[in-house]
PDB file of C-alpha atoms and ligand atoms in Angstrom:
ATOM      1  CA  UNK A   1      77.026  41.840 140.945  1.00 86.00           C
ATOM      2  CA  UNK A   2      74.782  39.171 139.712  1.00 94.00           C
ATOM      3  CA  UNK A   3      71.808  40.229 137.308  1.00 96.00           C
ATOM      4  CA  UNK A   4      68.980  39.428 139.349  1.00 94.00           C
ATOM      5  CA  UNK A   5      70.145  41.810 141.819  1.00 93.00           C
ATOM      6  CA  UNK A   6      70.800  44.618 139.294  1.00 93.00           C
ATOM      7  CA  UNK A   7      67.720  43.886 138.057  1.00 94.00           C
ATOM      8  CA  UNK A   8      65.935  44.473 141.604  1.00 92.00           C
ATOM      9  CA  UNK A   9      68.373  47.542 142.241  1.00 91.00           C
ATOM     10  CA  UNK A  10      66.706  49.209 139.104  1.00 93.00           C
ATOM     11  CA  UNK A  11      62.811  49.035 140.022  1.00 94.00           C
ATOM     12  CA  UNK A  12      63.768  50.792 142.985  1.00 91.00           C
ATOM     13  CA  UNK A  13      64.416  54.154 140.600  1.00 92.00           C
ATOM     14  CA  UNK A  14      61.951  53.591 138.372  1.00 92.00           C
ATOM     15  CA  UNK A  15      59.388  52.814 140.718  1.00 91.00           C
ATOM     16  CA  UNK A  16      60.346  56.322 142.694  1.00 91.00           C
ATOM     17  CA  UNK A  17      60.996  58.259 139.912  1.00 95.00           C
ATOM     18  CA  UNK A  18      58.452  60.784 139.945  1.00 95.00           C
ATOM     19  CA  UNK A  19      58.537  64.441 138.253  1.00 96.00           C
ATOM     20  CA  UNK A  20      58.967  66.620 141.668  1.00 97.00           C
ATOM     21  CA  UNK A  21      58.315  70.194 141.638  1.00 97.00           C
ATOM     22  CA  UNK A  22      58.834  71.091 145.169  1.00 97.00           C
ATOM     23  CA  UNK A  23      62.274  70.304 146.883  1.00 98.00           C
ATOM     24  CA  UNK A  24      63.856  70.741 150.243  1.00 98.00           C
ATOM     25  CA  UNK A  25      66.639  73.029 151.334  1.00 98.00           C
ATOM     26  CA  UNK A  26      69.331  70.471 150.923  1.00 98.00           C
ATOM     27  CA  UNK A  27      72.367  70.638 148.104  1.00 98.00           C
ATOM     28  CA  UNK A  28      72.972  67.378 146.268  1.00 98.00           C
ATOM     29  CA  UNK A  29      76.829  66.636 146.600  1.00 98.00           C
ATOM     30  CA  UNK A  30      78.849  68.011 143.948  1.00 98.00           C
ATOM     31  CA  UNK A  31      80.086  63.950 143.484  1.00 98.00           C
ATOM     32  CA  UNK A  32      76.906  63.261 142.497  1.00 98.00           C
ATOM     33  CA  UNK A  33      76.052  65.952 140.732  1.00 98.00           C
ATOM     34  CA  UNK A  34      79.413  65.271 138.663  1.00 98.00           C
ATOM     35  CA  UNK A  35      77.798  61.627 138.053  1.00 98.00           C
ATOM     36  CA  UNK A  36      74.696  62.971 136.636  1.00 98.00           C
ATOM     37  CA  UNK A  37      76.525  65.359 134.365  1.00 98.00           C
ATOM     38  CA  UNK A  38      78.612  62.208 133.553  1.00 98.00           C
ATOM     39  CA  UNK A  39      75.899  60.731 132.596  1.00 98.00           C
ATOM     40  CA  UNK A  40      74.861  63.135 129.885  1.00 98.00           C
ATOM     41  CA  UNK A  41      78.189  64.118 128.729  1.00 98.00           C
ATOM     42  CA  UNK A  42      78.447  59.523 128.066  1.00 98.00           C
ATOM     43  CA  UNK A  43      74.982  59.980 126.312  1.00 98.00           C
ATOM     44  CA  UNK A  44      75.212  58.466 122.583  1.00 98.00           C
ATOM     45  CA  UNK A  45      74.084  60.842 119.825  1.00 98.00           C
ATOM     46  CA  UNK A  46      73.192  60.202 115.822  1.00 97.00           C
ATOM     47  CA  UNK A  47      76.255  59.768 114.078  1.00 96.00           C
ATOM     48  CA  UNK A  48      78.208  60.550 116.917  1.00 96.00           C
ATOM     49  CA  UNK A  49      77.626  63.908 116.706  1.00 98.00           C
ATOM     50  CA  UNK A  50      77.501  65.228 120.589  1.00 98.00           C
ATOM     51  CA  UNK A  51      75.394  68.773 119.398  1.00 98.00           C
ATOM     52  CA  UNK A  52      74.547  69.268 123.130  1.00 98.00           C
ATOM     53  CA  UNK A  53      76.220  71.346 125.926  1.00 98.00           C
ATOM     54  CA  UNK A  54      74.920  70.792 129.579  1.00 98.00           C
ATOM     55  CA  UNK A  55      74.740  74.036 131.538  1.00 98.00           C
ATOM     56  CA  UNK A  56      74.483  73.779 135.339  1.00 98.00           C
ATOM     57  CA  UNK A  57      72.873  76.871 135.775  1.00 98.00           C
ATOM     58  CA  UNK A  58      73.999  78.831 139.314  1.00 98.00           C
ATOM     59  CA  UNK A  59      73.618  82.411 138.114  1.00 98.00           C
ATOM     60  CA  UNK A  60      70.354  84.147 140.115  1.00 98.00           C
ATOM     61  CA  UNK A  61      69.888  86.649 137.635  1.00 98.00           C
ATOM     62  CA  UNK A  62      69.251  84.442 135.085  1.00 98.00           C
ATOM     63  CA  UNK A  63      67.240  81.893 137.201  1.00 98.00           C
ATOM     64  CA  UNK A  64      64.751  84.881 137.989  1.00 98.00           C
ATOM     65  CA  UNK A  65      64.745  85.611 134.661  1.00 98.00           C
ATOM     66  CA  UNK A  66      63.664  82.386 133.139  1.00 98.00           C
ATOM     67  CA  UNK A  67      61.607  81.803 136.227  1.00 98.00           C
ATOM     68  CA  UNK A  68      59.546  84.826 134.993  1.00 98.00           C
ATOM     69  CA  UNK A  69      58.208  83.701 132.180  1.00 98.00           C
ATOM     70  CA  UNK A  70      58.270  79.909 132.214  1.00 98.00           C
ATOM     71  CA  UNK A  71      55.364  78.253 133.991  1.00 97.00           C
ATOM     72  CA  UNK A  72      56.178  75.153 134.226  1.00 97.00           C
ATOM     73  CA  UNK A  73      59.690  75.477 136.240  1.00 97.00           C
ATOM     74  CA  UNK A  74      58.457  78.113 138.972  1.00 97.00           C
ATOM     75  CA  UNK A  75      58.369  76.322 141.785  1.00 97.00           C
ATOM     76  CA  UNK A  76      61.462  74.362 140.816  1.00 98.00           C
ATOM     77  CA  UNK A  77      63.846  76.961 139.914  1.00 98.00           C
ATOM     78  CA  UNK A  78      63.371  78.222 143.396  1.00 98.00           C
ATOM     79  CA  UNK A  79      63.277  75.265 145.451  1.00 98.00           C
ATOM     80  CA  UNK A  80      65.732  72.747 143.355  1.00 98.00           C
ATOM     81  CA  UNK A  81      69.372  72.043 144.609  1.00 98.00           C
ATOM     82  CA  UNK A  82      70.559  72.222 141.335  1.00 98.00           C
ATOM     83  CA  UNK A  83      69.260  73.236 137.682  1.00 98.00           C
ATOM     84  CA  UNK A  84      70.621  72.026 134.257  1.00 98.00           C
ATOM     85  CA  UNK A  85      70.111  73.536 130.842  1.00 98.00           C
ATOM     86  CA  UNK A  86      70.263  70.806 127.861  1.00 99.00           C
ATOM     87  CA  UNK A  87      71.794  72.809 124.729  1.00 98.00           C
ATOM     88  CA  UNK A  88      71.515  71.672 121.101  1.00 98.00           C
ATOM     89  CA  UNK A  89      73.341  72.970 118.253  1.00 98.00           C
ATOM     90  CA  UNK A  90      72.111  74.771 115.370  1.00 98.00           C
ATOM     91  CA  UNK A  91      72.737  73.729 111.566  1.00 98.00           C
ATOM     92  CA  UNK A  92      74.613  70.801 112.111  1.00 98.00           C
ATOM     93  CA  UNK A  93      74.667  69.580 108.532  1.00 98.00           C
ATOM     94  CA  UNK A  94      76.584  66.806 106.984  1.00 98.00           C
ATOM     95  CA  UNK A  95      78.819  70.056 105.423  1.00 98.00           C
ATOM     96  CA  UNK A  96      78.762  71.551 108.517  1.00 98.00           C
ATOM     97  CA  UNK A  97      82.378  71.946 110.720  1.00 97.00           C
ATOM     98  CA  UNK A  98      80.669  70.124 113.478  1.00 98.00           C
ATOM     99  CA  UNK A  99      80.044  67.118 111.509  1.00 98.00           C
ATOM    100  CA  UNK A 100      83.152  66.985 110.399  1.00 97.00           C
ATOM    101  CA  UNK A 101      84.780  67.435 114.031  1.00 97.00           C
ATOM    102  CA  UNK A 102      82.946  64.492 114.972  1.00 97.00           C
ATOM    103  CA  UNK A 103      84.434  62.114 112.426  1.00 97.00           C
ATOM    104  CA  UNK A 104      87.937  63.173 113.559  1.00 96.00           C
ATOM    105  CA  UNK A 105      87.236  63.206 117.184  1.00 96.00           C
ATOM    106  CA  UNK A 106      86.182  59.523 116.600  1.00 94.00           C
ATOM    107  CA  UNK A 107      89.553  58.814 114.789  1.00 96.00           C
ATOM    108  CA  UNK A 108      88.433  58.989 110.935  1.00 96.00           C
ATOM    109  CA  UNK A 109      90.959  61.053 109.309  1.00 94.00           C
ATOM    110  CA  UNK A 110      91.667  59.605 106.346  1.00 96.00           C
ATOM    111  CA  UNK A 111      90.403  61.984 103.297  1.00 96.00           C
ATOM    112  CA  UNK A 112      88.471  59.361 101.080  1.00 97.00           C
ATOM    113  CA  UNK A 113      86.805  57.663 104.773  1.00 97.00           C
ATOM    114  CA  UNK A 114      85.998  61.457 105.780  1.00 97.00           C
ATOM    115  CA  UNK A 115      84.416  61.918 102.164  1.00 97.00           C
ATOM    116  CA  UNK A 116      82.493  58.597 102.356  1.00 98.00           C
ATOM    117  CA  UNK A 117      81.155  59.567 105.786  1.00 97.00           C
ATOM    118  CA  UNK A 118      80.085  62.943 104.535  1.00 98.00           C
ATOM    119  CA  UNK A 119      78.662  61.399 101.216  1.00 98.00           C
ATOM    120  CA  UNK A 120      76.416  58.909 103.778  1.00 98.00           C
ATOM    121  CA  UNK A 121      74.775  61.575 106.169  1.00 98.00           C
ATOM    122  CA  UNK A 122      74.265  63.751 103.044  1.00 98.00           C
ATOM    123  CA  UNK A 123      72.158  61.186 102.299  1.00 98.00           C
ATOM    124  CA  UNK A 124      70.885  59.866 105.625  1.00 98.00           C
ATOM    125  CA  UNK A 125      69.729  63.853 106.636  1.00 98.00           C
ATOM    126  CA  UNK A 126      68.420  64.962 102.538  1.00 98.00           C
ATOM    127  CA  UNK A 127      66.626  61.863 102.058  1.00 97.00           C
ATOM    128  CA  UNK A 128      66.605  59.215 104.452  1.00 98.00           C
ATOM    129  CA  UNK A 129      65.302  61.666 107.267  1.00 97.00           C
ATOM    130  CA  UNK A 130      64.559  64.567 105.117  1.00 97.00           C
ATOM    131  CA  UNK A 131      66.199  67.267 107.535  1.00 98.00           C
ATOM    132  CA  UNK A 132      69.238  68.892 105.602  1.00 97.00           C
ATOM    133  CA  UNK A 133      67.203  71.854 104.124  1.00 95.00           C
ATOM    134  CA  UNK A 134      65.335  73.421 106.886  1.00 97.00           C
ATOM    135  CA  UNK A 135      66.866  75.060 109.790  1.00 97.00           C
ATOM    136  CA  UNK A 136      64.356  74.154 112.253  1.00 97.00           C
ATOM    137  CA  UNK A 137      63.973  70.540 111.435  1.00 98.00           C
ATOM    138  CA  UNK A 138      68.119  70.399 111.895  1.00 98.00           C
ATOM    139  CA  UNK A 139      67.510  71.938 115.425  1.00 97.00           C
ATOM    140  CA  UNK A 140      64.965  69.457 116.024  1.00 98.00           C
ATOM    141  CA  UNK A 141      67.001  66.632 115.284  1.00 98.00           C
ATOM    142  CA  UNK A 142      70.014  67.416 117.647  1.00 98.00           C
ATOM    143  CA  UNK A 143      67.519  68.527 120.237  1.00 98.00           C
ATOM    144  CA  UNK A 144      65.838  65.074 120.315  1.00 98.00           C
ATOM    145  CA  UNK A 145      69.099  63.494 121.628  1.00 98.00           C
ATOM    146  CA  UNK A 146      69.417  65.717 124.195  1.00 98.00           C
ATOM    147  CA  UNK A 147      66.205  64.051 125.694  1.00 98.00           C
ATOM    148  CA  UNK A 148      68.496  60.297 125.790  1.00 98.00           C
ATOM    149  CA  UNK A 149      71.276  62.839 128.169  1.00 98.00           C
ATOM    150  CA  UNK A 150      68.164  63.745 129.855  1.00 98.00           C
ATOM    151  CA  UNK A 151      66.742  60.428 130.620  1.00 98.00           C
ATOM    152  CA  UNK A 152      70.047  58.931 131.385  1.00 98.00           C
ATOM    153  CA  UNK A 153      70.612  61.670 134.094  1.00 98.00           C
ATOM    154  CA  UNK A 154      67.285  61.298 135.420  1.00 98.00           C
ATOM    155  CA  UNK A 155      67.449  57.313 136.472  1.00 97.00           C
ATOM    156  CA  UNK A 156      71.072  58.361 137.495  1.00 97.00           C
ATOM    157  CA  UNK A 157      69.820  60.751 139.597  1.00 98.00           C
ATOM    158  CA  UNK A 158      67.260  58.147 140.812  1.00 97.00           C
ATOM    159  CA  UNK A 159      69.432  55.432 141.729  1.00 96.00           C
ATOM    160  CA  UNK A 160      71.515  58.085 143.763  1.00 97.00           C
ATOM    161  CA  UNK A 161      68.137  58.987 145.635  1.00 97.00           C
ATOM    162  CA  UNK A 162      67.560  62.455 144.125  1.00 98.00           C
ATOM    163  CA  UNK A 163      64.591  63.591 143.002  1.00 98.00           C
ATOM    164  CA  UNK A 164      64.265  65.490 139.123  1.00 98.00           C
ATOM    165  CA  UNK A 165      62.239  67.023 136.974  1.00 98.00           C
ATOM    166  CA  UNK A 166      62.508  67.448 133.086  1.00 98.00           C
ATOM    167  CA  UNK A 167      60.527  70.919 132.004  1.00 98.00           C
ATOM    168  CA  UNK A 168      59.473  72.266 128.797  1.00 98.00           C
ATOM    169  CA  UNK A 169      57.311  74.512 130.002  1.00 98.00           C
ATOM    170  CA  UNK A 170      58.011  77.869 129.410  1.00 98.00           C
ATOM    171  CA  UNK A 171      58.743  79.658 126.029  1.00 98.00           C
ATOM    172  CA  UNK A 172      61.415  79.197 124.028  1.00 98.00           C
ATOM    173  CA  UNK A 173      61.626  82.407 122.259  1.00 98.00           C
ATOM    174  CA  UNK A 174      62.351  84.070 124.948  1.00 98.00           C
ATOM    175  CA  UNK A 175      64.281  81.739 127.234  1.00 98.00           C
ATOM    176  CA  UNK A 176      66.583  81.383 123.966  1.00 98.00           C
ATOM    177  CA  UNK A 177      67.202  85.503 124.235  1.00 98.00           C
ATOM    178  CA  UNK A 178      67.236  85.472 128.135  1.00 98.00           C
ATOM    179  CA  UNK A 179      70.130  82.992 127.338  1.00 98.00           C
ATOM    180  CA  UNK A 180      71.845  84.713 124.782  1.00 98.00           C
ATOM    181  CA  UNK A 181      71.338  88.388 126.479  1.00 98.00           C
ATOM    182  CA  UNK A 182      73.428  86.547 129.552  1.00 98.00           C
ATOM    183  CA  UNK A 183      75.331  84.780 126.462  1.00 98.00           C
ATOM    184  CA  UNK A 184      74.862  81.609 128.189  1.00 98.00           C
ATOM    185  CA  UNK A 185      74.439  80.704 124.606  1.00 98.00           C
ATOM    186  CA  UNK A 186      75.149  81.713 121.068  1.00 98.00           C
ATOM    187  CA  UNK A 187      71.821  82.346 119.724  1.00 98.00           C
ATOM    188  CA  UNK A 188      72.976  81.936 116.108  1.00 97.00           C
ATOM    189  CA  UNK A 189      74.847  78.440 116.900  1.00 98.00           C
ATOM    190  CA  UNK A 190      72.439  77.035 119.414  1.00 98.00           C
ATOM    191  CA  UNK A 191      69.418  76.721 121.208  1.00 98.00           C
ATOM    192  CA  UNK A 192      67.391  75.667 124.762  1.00 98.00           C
ATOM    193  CA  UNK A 193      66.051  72.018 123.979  1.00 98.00           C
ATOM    194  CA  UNK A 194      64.947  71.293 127.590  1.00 98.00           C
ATOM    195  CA  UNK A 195      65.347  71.964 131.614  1.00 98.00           C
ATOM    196  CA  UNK A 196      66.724  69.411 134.438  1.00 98.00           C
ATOM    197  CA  UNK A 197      65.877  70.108 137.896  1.00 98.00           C
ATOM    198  CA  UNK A 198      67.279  68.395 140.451  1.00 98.00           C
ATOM    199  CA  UNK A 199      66.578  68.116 144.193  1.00 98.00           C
ATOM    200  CA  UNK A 200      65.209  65.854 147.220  1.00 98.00           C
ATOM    201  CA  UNK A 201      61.336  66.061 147.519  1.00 97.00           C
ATOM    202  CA  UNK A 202      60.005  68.195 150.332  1.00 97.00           C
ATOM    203  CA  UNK A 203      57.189  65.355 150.106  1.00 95.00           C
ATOM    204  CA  UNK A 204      56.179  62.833 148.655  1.00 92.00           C
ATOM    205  CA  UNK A 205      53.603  62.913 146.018  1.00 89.00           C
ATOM    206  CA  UNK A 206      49.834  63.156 146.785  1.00 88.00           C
ATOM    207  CA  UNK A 207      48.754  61.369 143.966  1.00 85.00           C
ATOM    208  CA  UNK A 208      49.320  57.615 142.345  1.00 84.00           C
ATOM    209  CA  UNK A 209      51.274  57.217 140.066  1.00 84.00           C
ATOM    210  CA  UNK A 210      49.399  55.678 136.891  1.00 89.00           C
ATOM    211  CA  UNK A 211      50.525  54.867 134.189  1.00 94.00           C
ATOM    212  CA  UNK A 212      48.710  52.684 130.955  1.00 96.00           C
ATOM    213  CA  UNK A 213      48.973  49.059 131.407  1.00 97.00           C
ATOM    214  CA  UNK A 214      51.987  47.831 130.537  1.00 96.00           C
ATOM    215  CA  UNK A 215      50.489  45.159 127.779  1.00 97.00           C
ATOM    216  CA  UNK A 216      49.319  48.062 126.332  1.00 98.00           C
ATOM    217  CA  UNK A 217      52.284  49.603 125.465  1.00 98.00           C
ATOM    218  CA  UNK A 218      54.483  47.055 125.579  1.00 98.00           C
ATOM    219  CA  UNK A 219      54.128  43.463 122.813  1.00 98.00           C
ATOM    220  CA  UNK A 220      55.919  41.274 121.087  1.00 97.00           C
ATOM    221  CA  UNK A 221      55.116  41.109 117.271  1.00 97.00           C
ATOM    222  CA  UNK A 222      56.530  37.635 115.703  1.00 96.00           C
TER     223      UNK A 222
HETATM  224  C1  FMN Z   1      60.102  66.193 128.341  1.00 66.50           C
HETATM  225  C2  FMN Z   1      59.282  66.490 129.552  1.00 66.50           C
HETATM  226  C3  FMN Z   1      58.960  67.788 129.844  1.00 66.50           C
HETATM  227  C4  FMN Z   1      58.260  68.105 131.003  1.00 66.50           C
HETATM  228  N1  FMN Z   1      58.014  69.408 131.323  1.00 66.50           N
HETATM  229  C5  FMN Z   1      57.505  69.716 132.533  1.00 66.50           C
HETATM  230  C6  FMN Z   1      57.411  71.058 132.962  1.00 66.50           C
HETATM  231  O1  FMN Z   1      57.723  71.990 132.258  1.00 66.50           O
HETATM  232  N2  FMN Z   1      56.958  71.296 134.211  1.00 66.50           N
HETATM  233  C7  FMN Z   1      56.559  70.294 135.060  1.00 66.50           C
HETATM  234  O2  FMN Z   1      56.177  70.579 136.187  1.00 66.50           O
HETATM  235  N3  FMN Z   1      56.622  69.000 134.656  1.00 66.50           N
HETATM  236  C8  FMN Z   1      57.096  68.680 133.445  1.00 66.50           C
HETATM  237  N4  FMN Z   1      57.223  67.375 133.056  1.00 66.50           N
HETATM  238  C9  FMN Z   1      56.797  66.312 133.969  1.00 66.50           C
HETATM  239  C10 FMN Z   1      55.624  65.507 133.439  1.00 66.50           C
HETATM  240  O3  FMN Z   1      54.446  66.237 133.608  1.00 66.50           O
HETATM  241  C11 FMN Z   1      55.604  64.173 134.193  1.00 66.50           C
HETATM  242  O4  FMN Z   1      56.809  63.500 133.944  1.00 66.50           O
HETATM  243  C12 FMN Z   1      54.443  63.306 133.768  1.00 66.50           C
HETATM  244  O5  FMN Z   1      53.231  63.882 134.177  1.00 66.50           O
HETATM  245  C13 FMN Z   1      54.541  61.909 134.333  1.00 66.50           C
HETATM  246  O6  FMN Z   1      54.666  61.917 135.715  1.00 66.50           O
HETATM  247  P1  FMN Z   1      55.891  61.255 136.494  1.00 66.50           P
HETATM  248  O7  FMN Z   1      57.143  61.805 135.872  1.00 66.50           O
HETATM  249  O8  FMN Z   1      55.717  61.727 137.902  1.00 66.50           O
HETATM  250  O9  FMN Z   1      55.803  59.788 136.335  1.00 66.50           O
HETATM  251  C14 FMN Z   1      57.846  67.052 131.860  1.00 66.50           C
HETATM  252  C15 FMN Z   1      58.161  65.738 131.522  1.00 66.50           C
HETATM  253  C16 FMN Z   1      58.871  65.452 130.401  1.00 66.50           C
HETATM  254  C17 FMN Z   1      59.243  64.025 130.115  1.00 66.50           C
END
């Protein structure tokens, strides 16, 4: 396909792209739904790390659950076709296991390239990004990623005409322990970093969407 018409193809989901709270009673296909979760699983991480598990949450129980104490994903946890929980990993150090999983996943296996690896992020997460001594910074650095899995699945869900919307809204504390009481997760290896629901719009929004001019946030500096 030429550009031009790519290029056309893609304002069509990010013009329509809206966050939608309200959805009909109609289940996304489960191809589709396998393309979105293709989408994050294809998602590229800091040093290749891939801290993230994507959860397509189906269990009522721990729908109502969360549903009871977040308020921003009420009305979609009830009305959404389907729901997605973006995981990040705790502690992932440059001495952690995980770290060193990813070097040999991506074919590095060689003892003094492993050690050079480890010897860079040492100093890419102690000094470079400062992150390597405190727990929560760590679990804020693999959680930001999850946000490129979420975008991606988001304009992939757009160009397949289905309607999403990313939440943070609701409290982590205790969706993390909801999570582990169902041991969705393992509350001592990871944690909730955000929400994906997914759907077709009952309607469509009542408001414009506005957004800052682009100039504004978009410029050239040469
Ligand atoms: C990371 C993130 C978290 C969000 N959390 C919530 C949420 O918890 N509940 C909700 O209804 N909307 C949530 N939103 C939707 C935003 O309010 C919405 O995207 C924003 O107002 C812009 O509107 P638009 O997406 O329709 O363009 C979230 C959006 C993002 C990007």
């Amino acid at each position: 396909m030429e550009n031009h018409m790519i290029r056309q193809q893609l304002q069509t989901p990010y013009q329509n792209r809206v966050a939608m709270r309200v959805y009909q009673d109609k289940k996304i296909p489960q191809e589709d739904i396998d393309t979105i979760l293709d989408a994050a699983w294809l998602s590229p991480s800091s040093i290749g790390l891939e801290g993230w598990r994507f959860v397509l949450l189906e269990n009522t129980a721990v729908k109502e659950a969360i549903k009871a104490v977040s308020w921003g994903a009420k009305s979609q946890l009830e009305t959404a076709s389907h729901f997605i929980l973006l995981i990040a990993e705790k502690n992932a150090r440059y001495d952690s296991q995980s770290v060193y999983d990813s070097l040999v996943r991506r074919g590095i296996t060689d003892p003094d390239a492993i050690e050079s690896r480890l010897k860079q992020y040492q100093i890419f997460q102690e000094s470079d990004i400062g992150i390597a001594d405190d727990e929560q910074r760590l679990w804020d650095w693999t959680a930001k990623k999850t946000y490129i899995a979420l975008g991606n699945m988001m304009l992939s869900a757009a160009l397949l005409g289905i309607d999403s919307c990313p939440i943070e809204g609701f409290p982590y504390n205790k969706v993390n322990h909801i999570l582990a009481e169902y041991q969705v997760i393992d509350l001592e290896k990871e944690g909730i970093a955000t929400m994906l629901a997914l759907g077709y719009r009952r309607e469509d929004p009542k408001h414009a969407r506005n957004r800052k001019a682009r100039d504004k946030v978009i410029s050239t500096f040469e």
